[in-house]
Coordinates of C-alpha atoms in Angstrom, one line a residue:
M1 CA 3.2 23.4 -132.9
L2 CA 6.1 21.1 -132.1
V3 CA 7.2 20.8 -128.5
P4 CA 10.9 21.7 -127.7
N5 CA 11.9 18.2 -126.5
P6 CA 9.6 15.6 -128.1
A7 CA 11.5 12.6 -126.8
Q8 CA 11.2 13.9 -123.2
T9 CA 7.6 14.8 -123.6
A10 CA 6.8 11.4 -125.0
L11 CA 8.5 9.7 -122.0
E12 CA 6.6 11.9 -119.5
H13 CA 3.3 10.9 -121.1
L14 CA 4.3 7.2 -121.2
F15 CA 5.1 7.1 -117.5
R16 CA 1.8 8.6 -116.6
K17 CA 0.2 5.2 -117.5
S18 CA -0.2 3.0 -114.4
D19 CA 0.6 -0.2 -116.2
I20 CA 3.9 1.3 -117.4
K21 CA 4.8 2.7 -114.0
T22 CA 4.4 -0.6 -112.3
G23 CA 5.7 -2.9 -115.0
S24 CA 9.0 -4.2 -116.3
T25 CA 9.7 -1.1 -118.4
A26 CA 9.9 1.0 -115.3
R27 CA 12.2 -1.5 -113.6
K28 CA 14.5 -1.4 -116.6
V29 CA 14.6 2.4 -116.9
I30 CA 15.1 3.4 -113.3
P31 CA 18.9 2.7 -113.3
A32 CA 19.3 4.8 -116.4
L33 CA 17.4 7.7 -114.9
I34 CA 19.5 7.5 -111.7
E35 CA 22.6 7.6 -113.9
L36 CA 21.3 10.9 -115.4
L37 CA 21.5 12.5 -112.0
T38 CA 25.3 12.6 -112.4
P39 CA 26.1 16.2 -113.5
S40 CA 27.6 16.6 -116.9
S41 CA 28.3 19.6 -119.1
D42 CA 27.1 17.7 -122.1
R43 CA 23.6 17.4 -120.6
P44 CA 22.9 20.2 -118.1
D45 CA 19.2 19.6 -118.1
A46 CA 19.4 15.9 -117.6
P47 CA 19.2 15.8 -113.7
L48 CA 16.0 17.9 -113.7
F49 CA 14.4 15.7 -116.3
A50 CA 15.5 12.5 -114.6
E51 CA 14.1 13.7 -111.2
G52 CA 10.8 14.5 -112.8
L53 CA 10.4 11.0 -114.2
L54 CA 11.7 9.4 -111.0
A55 CA 9.2 11.3 -109.0
M56 CA 6.4 9.8 -111.2
L57 CA 7.8 6.3 -110.6
A58 CA 8.8 6.5 -107.0
A59 CA 5.6 5.8 -105.2
E60 CA 4.9 2.6 -107.3
N61 CA 8.4 1.2 -107.2
P62 CA 10.1 1.7 -103.8
E63 CA 11.9 -1.7 -103.9
N64 CA 13.2 -1.2 -107.4
M65 CA 14.3 2.3 -106.5
A66 CA 16.3 1.0 -103.5
E67 CA 17.9 -1.8 -105.4
A68 CA 19.0 0.7 -108.1
G69 CA 20.7 2.9 -105.6
I70 CA 18.3 5.9 -105.7
L71 CA 19.1 7.0 -102.1
E72 CA 22.8 7.0 -102.6
A73 CA 22.5 8.8 -105.9
L74 CA 20.3 11.6 -104.5
T75 CA 22.4 12.0 -101.4
R76 CA 25.5 12.3 -103.5
Y77 CA 23.8 14.8 -105.8
L78 CA 22.8 17.0 -102.9
S79 CA 26.3 16.9 -101.5
L80 CA 27.6 18.5 -104.8
G81 CA 25.5 21.7 -104.1
P82 CA 23.1 21.7 -107.1
Q83 CA 21.3 24.8 -108.2
R84 CA 18.4 26.1 -106.0
N85 CA 15.6 24.6 -108.2
M86 CA 17.3 21.2 -108.1
E87 CA 17.7 21.3 -104.3
E88 CA 13.9 21.7 -104.1
C89 CA 13.2 18.9 -106.6
T90 CA 15.6 16.6 -104.9
A91 CA 14.1 17.1 -101.5
D92 CA 10.6 16.6 -103.0
L93 CA 11.8 13.3 -104.5
F94 CA 13.2 12.3 -101.1
R95 CA 9.7 13.0 -99.6
I96 CA 8.0 10.7 -102.0
L97 CA 10.6 8.0 -101.5
F98 CA 10.5 8.2 -97.7
S99 CA 6.7 7.7 -97.7
S100 CA 7.8 4.0 -98.2
V101 CA 8.6 2.0 -95.1
E102 CA 11.2 0.1 -97.1
L103 CA 13.2 3.2 -98.0
R104 CA 12.9 4.8 -94.5
C105 CA 14.5 1.6 -93.1
H106 CA 17.1 1.4 -95.9
K107 CA 20.8 1.5 -94.7
S108 CA 21.4 4.6 -96.9
A109 CA 18.6 6.7 -95.2
T110 CA 21.0 8.0 -92.6
G111 CA 23.2 9.6 -95.3
A112 CA 20.1 11.2 -96.8
L113 CA 19.2 12.5 -93.3
E114 CA 22.5 14.3 -93.1
Q115 CA 22.1 16.0 -96.5
L116 CA 18.5 17.0 -95.8
V117 CA 19.4 18.6 -92.5
A118 CA 22.2 20.5 -94.2
L119 CA 19.7 21.7 -96.8
L120 CA 17.4 22.8 -94.0
H121 CA 20.3 25.0 -92.7
L122 CA 21.7 26.3 -95.9
G123 CA 19.2 25.9 -98.7
G124 CA 17.0 28.5 -100.3
K125 CA 13.5 29.2 -98.9
T126 CA 11.6 26.8 -101.0
A127 CA 14.3 24.1 -100.6
R128 CA 14.1 24.4 -96.8
Y129 CA 10.3 23.9 -97.0
S130 CA 10.8 20.8 -99.2
A131 CA 13.5 19.5 -96.9
S132 CA 11.2 19.8 -93.9
R133 CA 8.5 17.9 -95.7
A134 CA 11.0 15.1 -96.5
L135 CA 12.2 15.0 -92.9
Q136 CA 8.6 14.7 -91.7
E137 CA 8.4 11.4 -93.6
L138 CA 11.8 10.3 -92.6
F139 CA 11.3 10.9 -88.9
I140 CA 8.6 8.3 -88.8
A141 CA 11.5 5.8 -88.6
D142 CA 12.5 5.4 -84.9
H143 CA 16.2 4.8 -85.7
I144 CA 16.4 8.0 -87.8
K145 CA 14.8 10.3 -85.2
A146 CA 17.0 8.8 -82.5
N147 CA 20.1 9.6 -84.5
D148 CA 22.2 12.6 -83.2
I149 CA 22.0 14.2 -86.7
A150 CA 18.3 14.6 -86.3
K151 CA 18.9 17.0 -83.4
Q152 CA 20.5 19.4 -85.8
A153 CA 17.2 19.8 -87.6
I154 CA 15.6 21.4 -84.6
P155 CA 17.0 25.0 -84.7
P156 CA 16.0 25.7 -88.4
L157 CA 12.6 24.2 -87.8
L158 CA 12.0 26.4 -84.8
E159 CA 13.2 29.4 -86.8
M160 CA 10.7 28.5 -89.5
L161 CA 8.0 28.6 -86.7
R162 CA 9.0 32.1 -85.7
T163 CA 9.6 33.7 -89.1
G164 CA 7.9 31.6 -91.7
S165 CA 4.6 31.9 -93.5
E166 CA 1.6 29.9 -92.2
K167 CA 2.4 27.2 -94.8
E168 CA 5.9 26.9 -93.5
Q169 CA 4.8 27.1 -89.9
R170 CA 2.4 24.2 -90.5
I171 CA 5.1 21.9 -92.0
A172 CA 7.5 22.9 -89.2
L173 CA 4.9 22.0 -86.6
R174 CA 4.3 18.6 -88.2
T175 CA 7.9 17.8 -88.6
L176 CA 8.7 18.7 -85.0
S177 CA 5.7 16.6 -83.9
T178 CA 6.9 13.5 -85.8
L179 CA 10.4 14.0 -84.3
S180 CA 9.0 14.4 -80.7
I181 CA 6.7 11.4 -80.6
D182 CA 8.2 8.8 -78.2
N183 CA 11.5 10.6 -78.4
Q184 CA 12.1 12.4 -75.0
P185 CA 15.6 13.7 -75.7
K186 CA 14.5 15.6 -78.8
A187 CA 11.2 16.7 -77.3
I188 CA 13.1 18.2 -74.3
I189 CA 15.3 20.2 -76.6
I190 CA 12.3 21.4 -78.6
A191 CA 10.3 22.5 -75.6
L192 CA 12.8 23.4 -72.9
D193 CA 15.9 24.8 -74.6
P194 CA 16.3 28.4 -73.4
E195 CA 16.4 29.6 -77.0
S196 CA 13.5 27.5 -78.2
K197 CA 10.4 29.5 -77.0
C198 CA 8.4 26.7 -78.6
L199 CA 5.7 26.4 -75.9
E200 CA 5.3 30.1 -76.0
F201 CA 4.7 29.9 -79.7
L202 CA 2.2 27.2 -79.3
S203 CA 0.2 29.1 -76.7
K204 CA 0.2 32.2 -78.8
T205 CA -0.9 30.3 -81.9
L206 CA -3.7 28.5 -80.0
W207 CA -5.0 32.0 -78.9
A208 CA -4.4 33.7 -82.3
D209 CA -6.8 34.7 -85.0
C210 CA -5.3 32.2 -87.5
S211 CA -6.6 29.2 -89.5
L212 CA -8.0 26.2 -87.7
D213 CA -5.4 24.1 -89.6
L214 CA -2.6 25.9 -87.9
K215 CA -4.2 25.5 -84.5
E216 CA -4.8 21.8 -85.1
D217 CA -1.1 21.3 -86.0
A218 CA -0.1 23.3 -82.8
A219 CA -2.4 21.1 -80.7
A220 CA -0.8 18.0 -82.3
L221 CA 2.7 19.2 -81.2
C222 CA 1.3 19.9 -77.7
F223 CA 0.1 16.3 -77.7
A224 CA 3.6 15.0 -78.6
L225 CA 5.4 17.2 -76.1
F226 CA 2.9 16.7 -73.2
S227 CA 3.8 13.0 -73.2
F228 CA 6.8 13.9 -71.0
S229 CA 6.5 15.0 -67.4
R230 CA 9.5 17.4 -67.5
I231 CA 7.7 19.4 -70.2
R232 CA 4.3 19.3 -68.5
A233 CA 6.0 20.7 -65.4
S234 CA 7.3 23.8 -67.1
P235 CA 5.3 27.1 -66.6
A236 CA 5.0 27.6 -70.3
A237 CA 3.1 24.3 -70.7
A238 CA 0.4 25.7 -68.3
H239 CA -0.2 28.6 -70.6
C240 CA -1.3 26.2 -73.3
I241 CA -4.2 24.6 -71.3
E242 CA -6.8 27.4 -71.3
P243 CA -6.7 28.0 -75.1
L244 CA -6.9 24.2 -75.7
V245 CA -10.1 24.1 -73.5
V246 CA -11.5 27.1 -75.4
L247 CA -11.0 25.3 -78.7
A248 CA -12.6 22.1 -77.2
R249 CA -15.7 24.3 -76.4
D250 CA -15.9 26.0 -79.7
Q251 CA -18.4 24.4 -82.1
T252 CA -16.8 26.2 -85.0
A253 CA -13.5 24.6 -84.3
R254 CA -14.7 21.0 -84.5
S255 CA -11.9 20.1 -87.0
T256 CA -9.3 20.7 -84.3
W257 CA -11.1 18.7 -81.6
L258 CA -9.4 15.4 -81.9
A259 CA -5.9 16.9 -81.7
V260 CA -7.0 19.3 -78.9
L261 CA -8.5 16.5 -76.8
H262 CA -5.4 14.2 -77.3
A263 CA -3.2 17.1 -76.1
L264 CA -5.4 17.8 -73.1
N265 CA -5.6 14.0 -72.3
N266 CA -1.8 13.9 -72.0
S267 CA -1.7 17.1 -69.9
F268 CA -4.0 15.5 -67.3
D269 CA -1.2 13.3 -66.2
T270 CA 0.1 16.3 -64.3
T271 CA -2.3 17.5 -61.5
S272 CA -1.6 21.3 -61.9
L273 CA -2.5 21.1 -65.6
S274 CA -5.7 19.1 -65.0
D275 CA -6.7 21.6 -62.3
I276 CA -6.4 24.5 -64.8
A277 CA -8.6 22.6 -67.3
V278 CA -11.2 21.8 -64.7
T279 CA -11.3 25.4 -63.5
N280 CA -12.0 26.4 -67.1
G281 CA -14.9 23.9 -67.5
I282 CA -13.4 20.9 -69.2
V283 CA -15.6 18.4 -67.3
K284 CA -18.8 19.7 -68.8
I285 CA -17.2 19.9 -72.2
L286 CA -16.1 16.3 -72.1
M287 CA -19.5 15.2 -70.8
A288 CA -21.1 17.0 -73.8
L289 CA -18.8 15.2 -76.2
M290 CA -20.3 11.9 -75.2
T291 CA -23.2 12.7 -77.5
E292 CA -20.9 13.0 -80.6
D293 CA -21.2 10.4 -83.3
D294 CA -17.4 10.3 -83.8
E295 CA -16.0 7.3 -81.9
S296 CA -12.5 8.8 -81.9
I297 CA -13.8 11.8 -80.1
Y298 CA -15.6 10.0 -77.3
E299 CA -12.8 7.5 -76.9
V300 CA -10.4 10.2 -75.9
A301 CA -13.1 12.0 -73.9
L302 CA -13.7 8.8 -71.9
S303 CA -10.0 8.4 -71.3
S304 CA -9.7 12.0 -70.1
L305 CA -12.7 11.7 -67.8
V306 CA -11.2 8.6 -66.2
K307 CA -7.9 10.4 -65.6
L308 CA -9.7 13.4 -64.0
A309 CA -11.9 11.2 -61.8
K310 CA -9.0 9.2 -60.5
A311 CA -6.7 12.1 -60.0
N312 CA -8.8 14.3 -57.7
K313 CA -12.0 13.9 -55.7
H314 CA -12.9 17.5 -56.5
H315 CA -12.9 16.5 -60.2
L316 CA -15.2 13.6 -59.5
V317 CA -17.6 15.9 -57.6
E318 CA -17.5 18.2 -60.6
M319 CA -18.6 15.3 -62.9
Q320 CA -21.4 14.3 -60.6
K321 CA -22.5 17.9 -60.2
D322 CA -22.5 18.5 -64.0
G323 CA -24.7 15.5 -64.4
A324 CA -22.6 12.7 -65.7
D325 CA -24.9 11.0 -68.3
V326 CA -24.6 7.4 -67.0
K327 CA -27.5 6.1 -69.2
K328 CA -25.8 7.6 -72.3
I329 CA -22.5 5.9 -71.5
L330 CA -24.3 2.6 -70.9
H331 CA -26.1 3.0 -74.3
L332 CA -22.8 3.5 -76.0
L333 CA -21.1 0.3 -74.6
P334 CA -22.1 -2.2 -77.3
S335 CA -20.8 0.1 -80.1
L336 CA -17.5 1.0 -78.4
S337 CA -14.1 -0.5 -79.2
D338 CA -12.6 -2.8 -76.6
F339 CA -10.3 0.0 -75.4
A340 CA -13.1 2.5 -75.2
C341 CA -15.4 0.0 -73.5
A342 CA -12.8 -0.6 -70.8
S343 CA -12.5 3.2 -70.2
A344 CA -16.3 3.5 -70.1
T345 CA -16.8 0.8 -67.5
E346 CA -13.9 2.2 -65.4
L347 CA -15.5 5.7 -65.5
L348 CA -18.9 4.3 -64.6
Q349 CA -17.3 2.3 -61.8
I350 CA -15.7 5.4 -60.4
L351 CA -18.9 7.5 -60.7
T352 CA -21.1 4.8 -59.0
S353 CA -18.6 4.0 -56.2
N354 CA -20.4 6.1 -53.6
G355 CA -23.9 5.2 -54.7
N356 CA -24.8 8.7 -55.8
L357 CA -25.8 7.8 -59.4
R358 CA -27.1 4.2 -58.8
D359 CA -30.7 5.4 -58.9
E360 CA -30.2 6.5 -62.5
I361 CA -29.4 3.0 -63.6
P362 CA -32.0 0.3 -64.7
V363 CA -30.4 -2.5 -62.8
P364 CA -31.6 -5.8 -64.5
S365 CA -30.9 -4.6 -68.1
T366 CA -27.6 -3.1 -67.0
V367 CA -26.5 -6.4 -65.3
E368 CA -27.2 -8.3 -68.5
L369 CA -25.4 -5.7 -70.6
L370 CA -22.3 -5.8 -68.4
L371 CA -22.2 -9.6 -68.5
S372 CA -22.2 -9.3 -72.3
V373 CA -19.3 -6.8 -72.1
L374 CA -17.3 -9.4 -70.2
L375 CA -17.4 -11.7 -73.3
R376 CA -15.2 -9.3 -75.2
P377 CA -11.9 -11.0 -75.9
G378 CA -10.0 -7.8 -76.1
L379 CA -11.2 -6.3 -72.9
G380 CA -8.1 -7.4 -70.9
N381 CA -7.7 -7.9 -67.1
D382 CA -8.2 -4.2 -66.3
G383 CA -11.4 -4.0 -68.3
Q384 CA -12.7 -7.1 -66.8
Y385 CA -11.9 -5.8 -63.3
S386 CA -13.6 -2.5 -63.8
T387 CA -16.7 -4.1 -65.4
M388 CA -17.1 -6.5 -62.5
Q389 CA -16.5 -3.8 -59.9
L390 CA -19.2 -1.8 -61.7
L391 CA -21.5 -4.8 -61.4
I392 CA -20.9 -4.9 -57.7
N393 CA -21.6 -1.2 -57.4
I394 CA -24.9 -1.6 -59.2
I395 CA -26.3 -4.6 -57.5
G396 CA -24.9 -3.7 -54.1
N397 CA -22.4 -5.4 -51.9
S398 CA -25.2 -7.4 -50.0
Q399 CA -26.5 -9.0 -53.2
D400 CA -25.2 -11.4 -55.8
L401 CA -26.3 -12.4 -59.3
S402 CA -28.6 -15.2 -58.0
N403 CA -31.1 -12.5 -57.1
F404 CA -31.5 -11.4 -60.7
K405 CA -33.7 -13.1 -63.3
L406 CA -31.3 -13.4 -66.2
S407 CA -32.4 -14.4 -69.7
P408 CA -31.8 -18.1 -70.6
D409 CA -29.0 -17.2 -73.1
Q410 CA -27.2 -14.9 -70.7
P411 CA -23.5 -15.9 -70.8
I412 CA -23.1 -16.5 -67.1
N413 CA -20.6 -19.3 -67.9
H414 CA -18.1 -16.8 -69.1
L415 CA -18.1 -15.1 -65.6
I416 CA -17.5 -18.5 -64.1
S417 CA -14.4 -18.9 -66.4
L418 CA -13.0 -15.7 -64.9
L419 CA -12.5 -17.5 -61.6
D420 CA -9.5 -19.0 -63.4
S421 CA -8.2 -15.6 -64.6
T422 CA -4.4 -14.8 -64.5
S423 CA -5.3 -11.7 -62.4
Q424 CA -6.0 -12.4 -58.7
Q425 CA -8.1 -9.2 -58.5
V426 CA -10.3 -10.5 -61.3
Q427 CA -10.6 -13.9 -59.6
K428 CA -11.6 -12.2 -56.3
L429 CA -14.4 -10.1 -57.9
A430 CA -15.7 -13.0 -59.9
S431 CA -16.1 -15.0 -56.7
E432 CA -17.9 -12.1 -55.0
L433 CA -20.5 -12.1 -57.7
F434 CA -21.7 -15.7 -57.0

């Protein structure tokens, strides 16, 4: 049986081949396909066909697309008010294009932003969904999400949260998260506008009998919003803490843990929120997470425990009462990233500051381990300071390193080099250890 449009079908099959998509043929045909986006009564189906082929080529040819004027052409096409199915296809093509850094930073991206926001307000249901997905990619660019036009995307995205299907709610949450990250003006509007009710939605979703994917996306938006003190100070933010702790405790919700822990970690910068979490047992949960094999999990768990221990003596007592596993943390040190290692030594330094847990530590082997930690080039002044302070806590203020039999290859010379550190605090502690 013959296909209705053999020439179109042949081209579609041709451009599925990777060598064709990335070669000179694609570069030559892109301008012609863009030209087909111009509506014409002689070829009513041409724009849809052209967009289909352009979508196949877009991911492999971002620079060629930009040079050929794809963003300007699609922006102009959307401004003409195409049919509903073409709105959706155009937004989907924008999404593919804006997965490229080059195109997100292109001078014509702002014009595309304006048309996508208009589509989010006025387009059909599926077109609004596709526009939200495209905006999620576009909002990765700081200059785009700082643009005043981006603010106009917030009301329809919040409406999608309130009335959309779960699939629509998820993309709305993700787009709002991308828009909120490091963007306080937009985050304040999202969370604190009287009409928003966004934090109430997040709390309700975290408690709800819904998919873990939706809860994970809700926790990710909490993380973005809780970066800002004004949002953390709102009563509605407090209502999100308990369900986040419940999820962190739930073994069946492991897929949400990283997003949940990041959200809680940001919330701990406000004492009233950390108090709620501690009351609901977060200290014991974080301590238990130190046994996880996922480094990303115990990195954020360590950061959270440090914040809690520094913020409130009661929280520190809770850690010591719940049996902070000092040996486990010491065992993890060699495998941790520099950032996590600095957090771990800071936590251990706080936990051992009053001598309560010193008896649990094998002193000679721990001294050698911590001297090895000091060799890490990425540890930084803060990490070096907490590691040396931990050394002093372990060996006692009345002793110095000369009282310990160190192995011949122990890098004591590196500690000597810290006497010339740019940090006076690091210099002082290094001198105390000799």
